[in-house]
Amino acid sequence: MRPADEVPLDDVQRDKLALMGHMASSIAHELSNPLATIVASAQAILSLWPAPMGRRDASFAPPELSPQGVPIRQLREDLELILAEARRAGDIVHGLLASARNHPPETRLCWAADVVRRAVALSRHHCKLHNITLQAPFFDPEEGYPLWTRFRGDANQLQQVLLNLIMNAQQAITTCRGFGTIRLTLAPDGPDRIVIGVEDDGPGVPEELREAIFRPYFTTKPTGEGTGLGLSISQGLVRAQGGDITVAARTEGGAVFRIVLPSLAAQERQVPVTDGAPPAAVAALPAAAPAGQDLGAGRRVLLVDDEPGIRRSVSRFLQRQGFQVAEVACAQAALDVLRGETFDAIVSDLRMPGLSGEEFFAILSRELPGMARRVIFTSGDLLRGETQAFLQQSGCPSLEKPYELAELVQLLETLTAPAPARRASA
């Protein structure tokens, strides 16, 4: 006979969870486009300042005050705040998409520091609403992540595990006294292991239940408030990546969950690493071109996106960097243009009305195979299984909206590097 506290997840609940996941995915996808416009517009404006995106341009000295008497420095700070908050919203959107996806674990180069950063961005507001302070180590993607946080696994599934642990801790604290602290930690355990900790000052987990809580359908929550699947699934996801998850009591009271993962150093002894790059890749980007240097060198770029705001902001930025940019709002219009003109690169959205990015690429590969090798795809949802399969098969580089304009420039430079030589020899 099943114990009373082991509550099965019935078909109705499964259907509701599936529907909620689909809705979250749809909402997150729709939000990615306006966020991409905000991020691109803010970066485009900041690129005009004396020190945009790491650049020092002594030849341009803006006035100290705006026509309304506001210090220019404050305007730049306001823009930087807009950009930072839009990036944070982007992290939340990506987190929603990752949580809504239910796909088998993938094996790629990941950074535990980035996983922690995204999980914190997605959870912070929820914890704040429940009078809970969420503490975590600060990692700035623009400064680069510590090398010891690298591992091979599925970052999206690890993020789901962290979100589940944070939500469990929040519920335990709220039930106990209504306020408290959750602390995330990240540290190496020798050269071969990475340890992520989720600590809380709630009631803790009794010793006699520390193994049982990982069993399917076991829950200590009242009927209707828990499925008993969260920790069981979390343990399965972590073990599928070669790690483990355990729980212990904190000396000060409360619980501490520890996720232990094999580091890249340990995994390299068995599986050679041939792919992957730091998430967000911003840390490895070069600074913008110095004043007077024609970064784009007149190279022609065709920008394909059904969002007018994205086209305008990205186009203006690239033009200021020395690129020649043509804009179209759909894949069919892009094909019409490409049949009569030549471009050094194509930057195309994947999800557009009419022809999709995949259909656009298929036609391009048949009619203009040379141009098909010069495509950069963008999308607000790169986590979809079919999208990942397409990108892997096509070999095209991709950017997830909202993306960094400096990263786009870097991809364009890489993709079009031989172009000047071809023109010079013509």
XYZ file of C-alpha atoms in Angstrom:
426
model
C 0.000 0.000 0.000
C 1.372 3.432 -0.999
C 2.253 5.698 1.949
C -0.023 8.698 2.340
C 2.800 11.143 1.723
C 3.749 9.583 -1.628
C 1.472 11.421 -4.046
C 1.381 10.190 -7.660
C 1.384 12.696 -10.495
C -1.858 11.963 -12.372
C -2.553 12.542 -16.041
C -4.428 15.795 -15.407
C -1.435 17.285 -13.610
C 0.886 16.114 -16.386
C -1.317 17.786 -19.003
C -1.382 21.017 -16.990
C 2.398 21.007 -16.612
C 2.827 20.366 -20.335
C 0.464 23.251 -21.156
C 2.256 25.581 -18.734
C 5.572 24.648 -20.287
C 4.250 25.390 -23.773
C 2.827 28.744 -22.651
C 6.060 29.716 -20.905
C 8.024 28.835 -24.018
C 5.714 30.877 -26.267
C 5.767 33.917 -23.977
C 9.540 33.788 -23.577
C 10.013 33.502 -27.335
C 7.797 36.537 -27.972
C 9.693 38.587 -25.382
C 13.079 37.867 -26.947
C 12.470 40.115 -29.980
C 11.626 43.368 -28.139
C 14.477 42.646 -25.732
C 16.806 42.205 -28.691
C 15.712 45.614 -29.996
C 16.341 47.275 -26.618
C 19.767 45.667 -26.209
C 20.844 46.493 -29.760
C 19.561 50.084 -29.587
C 21.285 50.771 -26.268
C 24.557 49.329 -27.544
C 24.285 51.286 -30.788
C 23.894 54.569 -28.873
C 26.656 53.716 -26.411
C 28.984 53.037 -29.344
C 28.924 56.786 -30.062
C 30.343 57.701 -26.634
C 34.056 58.341 -25.936
C 34.525 54.871 -24.423
C 31.944 52.628 -26.090
C 32.274 48.907 -25.526
C 35.825 49.230 -24.226
C 37.011 51.822 -26.802
C 38.944 54.969 -25.928
C 38.455 57.663 -28.564
C 40.349 60.800 -27.615
C 39.389 62.526 -30.874
C 35.766 62.910 -29.784
C 34.912 64.991 -26.730
C 31.157 65.363 -26.150
C 29.735 68.305 -24.249
C 29.552 67.904 -20.502
C 25.864 68.877 -20.402
C 22.872 68.045 -22.576
C 20.728 70.896 -23.987
C 18.482 70.408 -20.940
C 21.413 70.780 -18.558
C 21.689 67.081 -17.646
C 25.280 65.839 -17.277
C 26.193 63.667 -20.275
C 27.860 61.250 -17.880
C 24.479 60.625 -16.249
C 22.865 59.962 -19.617
C 25.490 57.356 -20.371
C 24.943 55.775 -16.964
C 21.196 55.659 -17.654
C 21.830 53.919 -20.962
C 24.167 51.441 -19.309
C 21.448 50.713 -16.741
C 18.905 50.118 -19.523
C 21.349 47.749 -21.202
C 22.152 45.889 -17.989
C 18.482 45.427 -17.099
C 17.621 44.293 -20.627
C 20.407 41.735 -20.441
C 19.051 40.565 -17.090
C 15.599 40.213 -18.624
C 17.219 38.223 -21.413
C 18.711 35.858 -18.851
C 15.247 35.361 -17.364
C 13.743 34.674 -20.799
C 16.452 32.131 -21.576
C 15.820 30.555 -18.199
C 12.110 30.227 -18.944
C 12.864 28.622 -22.278
C 15.325 26.204 -20.713
C 12.848 25.251 -18.004
C 10.045 24.731 -20.529
C 12.135 22.375 -22.654
C 12.131 18.693 -21.855
C 14.928 17.206 -23.901
C 17.524 14.483 -23.321
C 20.826 15.636 -21.825
C 23.337 17.023 -24.285
C 27.075 16.811 -23.996
C 28.832 20.061 -24.749
C 31.329 22.374 -23.113
C 29.555 24.360 -20.372
C 30.509 26.821 -17.666
C 29.057 26.202 -14.206
C 29.537 29.902 -13.411
C 27.168 30.838 -16.235
C 24.593 28.279 -15.072
C 24.651 29.766 -11.561
C 24.372 33.312 -12.932
C 21.313 32.488 -15.034
C 19.583 30.563 -12.248
C 20.076 33.499 -9.890
C 18.699 35.962 -12.463
C 15.601 33.826 -12.879
C 15.019 33.335 -9.133
C 15.983 36.619 -7.498
C 12.686 38.460 -7.924
C 10.625 35.472 -6.794
C 12.712 35.180 -3.631
C 12.439 38.910 -2.994
C 8.646 38.697 -3.138
C 8.795 36.097 -0.355
C 11.117 38.186 1.870
C 14.076 35.944 1.129
C 17.577 37.201 0.419
C 19.279 35.296 -2.399
C 23.061 35.392 -2.080
C 25.375 34.124 -4.810
C 28.900 34.649 -6.149
C 29.054 37.375 -8.789
C 30.209 36.388 -12.258
C 30.467 38.978 -15.025
C 30.428 37.410 -18.514
C 32.303 40.428 -19.842
C 35.190 39.674 -17.473
C 35.221 35.958 -18.304
C 34.395 32.918 -16.207
C 36.960 30.981 -14.136
C 38.410 28.132 -16.177
C 37.863 25.656 -13.362
C 34.071 26.047 -13.797
C 34.157 24.261 -17.164
C 32.548 20.865 -17.582
C 30.971 18.767 -20.299
C 27.237 18.308 -19.856
C 23.842 19.925 -20.304
C 23.752 23.459 -18.892
C 19.999 23.813 -19.371
C 19.182 20.731 -17.337
C 21.633 21.743 -14.613
C 19.879 25.114 -14.489
C 16.543 23.343 -14.000
C 18.039 21.463 -11.048
C 19.254 24.696 -9.446
C 15.881 26.373 -9.960
C 14.146 23.435 -8.308
C 16.488 23.533 -5.308
C 16.037 27.291 -4.915
C 12.243 27.014 -5.098
C 12.255 24.163 -2.561
C 14.378 26.242 -0.194
C 12.068 29.235 -0.611
C 9.006 27.152 0.197
C 10.675 25.608 3.244
C 11.662 29.017 4.614
C 8.243 30.542 3.905
C 6.502 27.679 5.691
C 8.889 27.940 8.641
C 8.858 31.666 9.430
C 8.250 33.783 6.321
C 11.724 35.270 5.790
C 15.286 34.057 5.495
C 18.334 33.582 3.288
C 19.285 31.249 0.469
C 22.968 31.128 -0.463
C 24.482 29.632 -3.597
C 28.149 28.687 -3.617
C 30.477 27.520 -6.359
C 33.935 26.129 -5.690
C 36.431 23.586 -7.015
C 37.001 20.407 -5.027
C 40.496 19.588 -6.165
C 41.262 19.518 -9.901
C 38.590 16.952 -10.759
C 35.350 18.186 -9.206
C 33.091 21.241 -9.233
C 30.745 21.730 -6.281
C 27.611 23.885 -6.390
C 25.932 24.428 -3.037
C 22.397 25.610 -2.276
C 22.070 26.485 1.418
C 19.068 27.796 3.326
C 18.248 28.725 6.922
C 14.876 26.980 6.913
C 13.775 24.004 9.029
C 16.215 21.590 7.390
C 15.687 17.943 6.409
C 15.518 15.335 9.212
C 18.297 12.774 8.974
C 15.846 9.886 8.572
C 14.392 11.522 5.421
C 17.614 12.520 3.644
C 17.593 9.453 1.424
C 13.819 9.182 1.061
C 13.386 12.693 -0.379
C 15.139 11.576 -3.567
C 12.664 8.732 -4.150
C 9.994 9.283 -6.832
C 6.661 10.582 -5.500
C 7.979 11.111 -1.976
C 6.975 14.528 -0.640
C 6.856 16.197 2.744
C 4.509 18.907 1.473
C 0.735 18.956 2.074
C -1.449 17.224 -0.492
C -1.785 19.319 -3.619
C 1.347 21.392 -2.974
C 3.980 18.948 -4.167
C 4.313 16.162 -6.702
C 7.234 14.393 -5.090
C 9.043 14.378 -8.432
C 11.288 17.444 -8.165
C 14.226 16.010 -6.219
C 13.964 12.604 -7.857
C 14.150 14.154 -11.319
C 16.900 16.538 -10.202
C 19.026 13.672 -8.939
C 18.480 11.801 -12.199
C 19.513 14.820 -14.285
C 22.698 15.351 -12.285
C 23.655 11.675 -12.357
C 23.077 11.573 -16.113
C 25.902 14.126 -16.359
C 28.290 12.047 -14.285
C 27.651 13.870 -11.019
C 25.583 13.465 -7.885
C 23.439 15.480 -5.489
C 23.314 15.100 -1.709
C 21.708 16.846 1.258
C 23.057 17.568 4.725
C 22.266 19.752 7.721
C 23.835 23.175 8.194
C 25.605 23.788 11.477
C 23.625 27.007 11.900
C 20.343 25.263 11.069
C 18.705 24.610 7.744
C 19.746 22.429 4.824
C 22.548 22.391 2.277
C 22.247 20.582 -1.041
C 25.521 19.867 -2.849
C 25.758 19.194 -6.569
C 29.076 17.576 -7.445
C 30.104 17.504 -11.115
C 33.216 16.129 -12.803
C 35.373 18.996 -14.025
C 36.570 19.337 -17.591
C 40.051 18.309 -16.459
C 38.676 14.995 -15.213
C 36.492 14.472 -18.265
C 39.297 15.226 -20.723
C 41.104 12.112 -19.600
C 38.242 10.100 -21.051
C 36.596 12.324 -23.686
C 38.593 14.876 -25.734
C 36.957 18.298 -25.995
C 36.455 19.432 -29.578
C 33.708 22.036 -29.299
C 32.228 24.740 -27.137
C 32.915 28.310 -26.114
C 32.126 30.429 -23.076
C 28.368 31.116 -22.941
C 27.545 34.651 -23.987
C 31.082 34.690 -25.468
C 31.322 38.368 -24.550
C 34.467 37.844 -22.486
C 36.524 36.873 -25.531
C 35.369 39.758 -27.739
C 37.788 42.407 -28.977
C 37.116 46.060 -28.263
C 35.339 48.105 -30.901
C 37.421 49.622 -33.657
C 39.546 52.656 -32.763
C 38.587 56.004 -34.224
C 39.460 56.312 -37.886
C 39.642 52.565 -38.496
C 37.108 51.177 -40.971
C 36.188 47.977 -39.154
C 33.674 46.802 -41.741
C 35.936 47.813 -44.636
C 32.907 48.319 -46.842
C 31.856 44.683 -46.632
C 28.225 44.120 -47.598
C 25.782 42.566 -45.140
C 22.184 41.541 -45.828
C 20.059 41.781 -42.676
C 16.917 39.599 -42.707
C 14.465 40.062 -39.820
C 10.731 40.692 -39.574
C 11.225 42.960 -36.522
C 11.682 46.590 -37.725
C 13.290 47.683 -34.446
C 15.978 45.022 -34.654
C 16.705 45.836 -38.306
C 17.040 49.553 -37.613
C 19.256 49.334 -34.528
C 21.539 46.583 -35.854
C 21.790 48.205 -39.279
C 22.754 51.597 -37.863
C 25.386 50.076 -35.617
C 26.967 48.038 -38.412
C 26.981 51.045 -40.735
C 28.858 53.054 -38.107
C 31.394 50.233 -37.995
C 32.006 50.557 -41.741
C 29.725 47.822 -43.103
C 27.319 48.390 -45.992
C 23.940 47.047 -44.879
C 20.797 46.173 -46.808
C 17.607 45.302 -44.900
C 14.687 43.041 -45.801
C 11.740 41.883 -43.685
C 11.356 38.282 -44.882
C 13.235 35.374 -46.401
C 11.475 35.620 -49.771
C 12.562 39.244 -50.131
C 16.094 38.176 -49.226
C 16.095 35.568 -52.003
C 14.864 38.157 -54.501
C 17.718 40.485 -53.540
C 20.357 37.746 -53.519
C 19.451 36.620 -57.033
C 20.649 39.978 -58.315
C 23.280 41.140 -55.815
C 26.284 39.733 -53.973
C 26.884 40.084 -50.235
C 29.792 39.197 -47.988
C 27.488 37.924 -45.228
C 23.831 37.340 -44.379
C 22.399 37.817 -40.883
C 19.000 36.124 -40.790
C 16.355 35.399 -38.192
C 15.190 31.785 -38.010
C 11.529 32.376 -37.130
C 9.768 34.651 -39.637
C 6.382 34.761 -41.388
C 6.387 32.996 -44.731
C 9.579 31.096 -45.422
C 11.358 29.984 -42.268
C 15.092 30.272 -41.815
C 15.469 26.555 -42.521
C 13.519 26.849 -45.796
C 15.488 29.963 -46.728
C 18.758 28.105 -46.178
C 17.593 25.083 -48.207
C 16.749 27.265 -51.232
C 19.958 29.236 -50.819
C 21.997 26.018 -50.725
C 20.467 24.877 -54.021
C 20.589 28.160 -55.913
C 23.527 30.026 -54.347
C 25.662 27.526 -52.402
C 28.452 30.060 -52.005
C 26.157 32.451 -50.163
C 24.798 29.636 -47.981
C 28.252 29.404 -46.411
C 28.054 33.045 -45.305
C 24.898 32.943 -43.172
C 24.644 33.834 -39.480
C 21.324 32.820 -37.936
C 19.670 34.554 -34.979
C 16.767 33.354 -32.849
C 15.079 33.925 -29.530
C 14.929 30.179 -28.934
C 18.023 28.168 -29.817
C 17.083 25.447 -27.309
C 14.524 23.744 -29.532
C 15.719 20.303 -30.546
C 14.904 20.826 -34.224
C 16.686 24.190 -34.207
C 19.832 22.721 -32.703
C 19.742 19.832 -35.183
C 19.403 22.254 -38.099
C 22.247 24.489 -36.932
C 24.509 21.507 -36.403
C 23.701 20.101 -39.836
C 24.044 23.430 -41.641
C 27.254 24.422 -39.890
C 26.045 28.027 -39.686
C 27.058 30.163 -36.690
C 24.211 31.464 -34.555
C 23.375 34.126 -31.982
C 20.633 33.946 -29.370
C 18.465 37.046 -29.012
C 19.069 39.390 -27.342
C 22.672 39.197 -28.538
C 25.723 41.390 -28.144
C 26.506 43.588 -31.156
C 30.221 43.175 -30.511
C 29.749 39.423 -30.841
C 27.949 39.923 -34.146
C 30.839 42.048 -35.406
C 33.295 39.349 -34.385
C 31.332 36.706 -36.295
C 31.128 38.956 -39.344
C 34.868 39.550 -39.251
C 35.517 35.812 -39.052
C 33.008 34.955 -41.757
C 34.114 37.632 -44.216
C 37.862 37.696 -43.575
C 38.804 36.540 -47.125
C 36.490 39.110 -48.770
C 39.002 42.015 -49.031
C 41.560 39.693 -50.593
C 39.030 38.513 -53.189
C 38.187 42.093 -54.176
C 41.832 43.106 -54.330
C 42.661 40.292 -56.729
C 39.625 40.877 -58.951
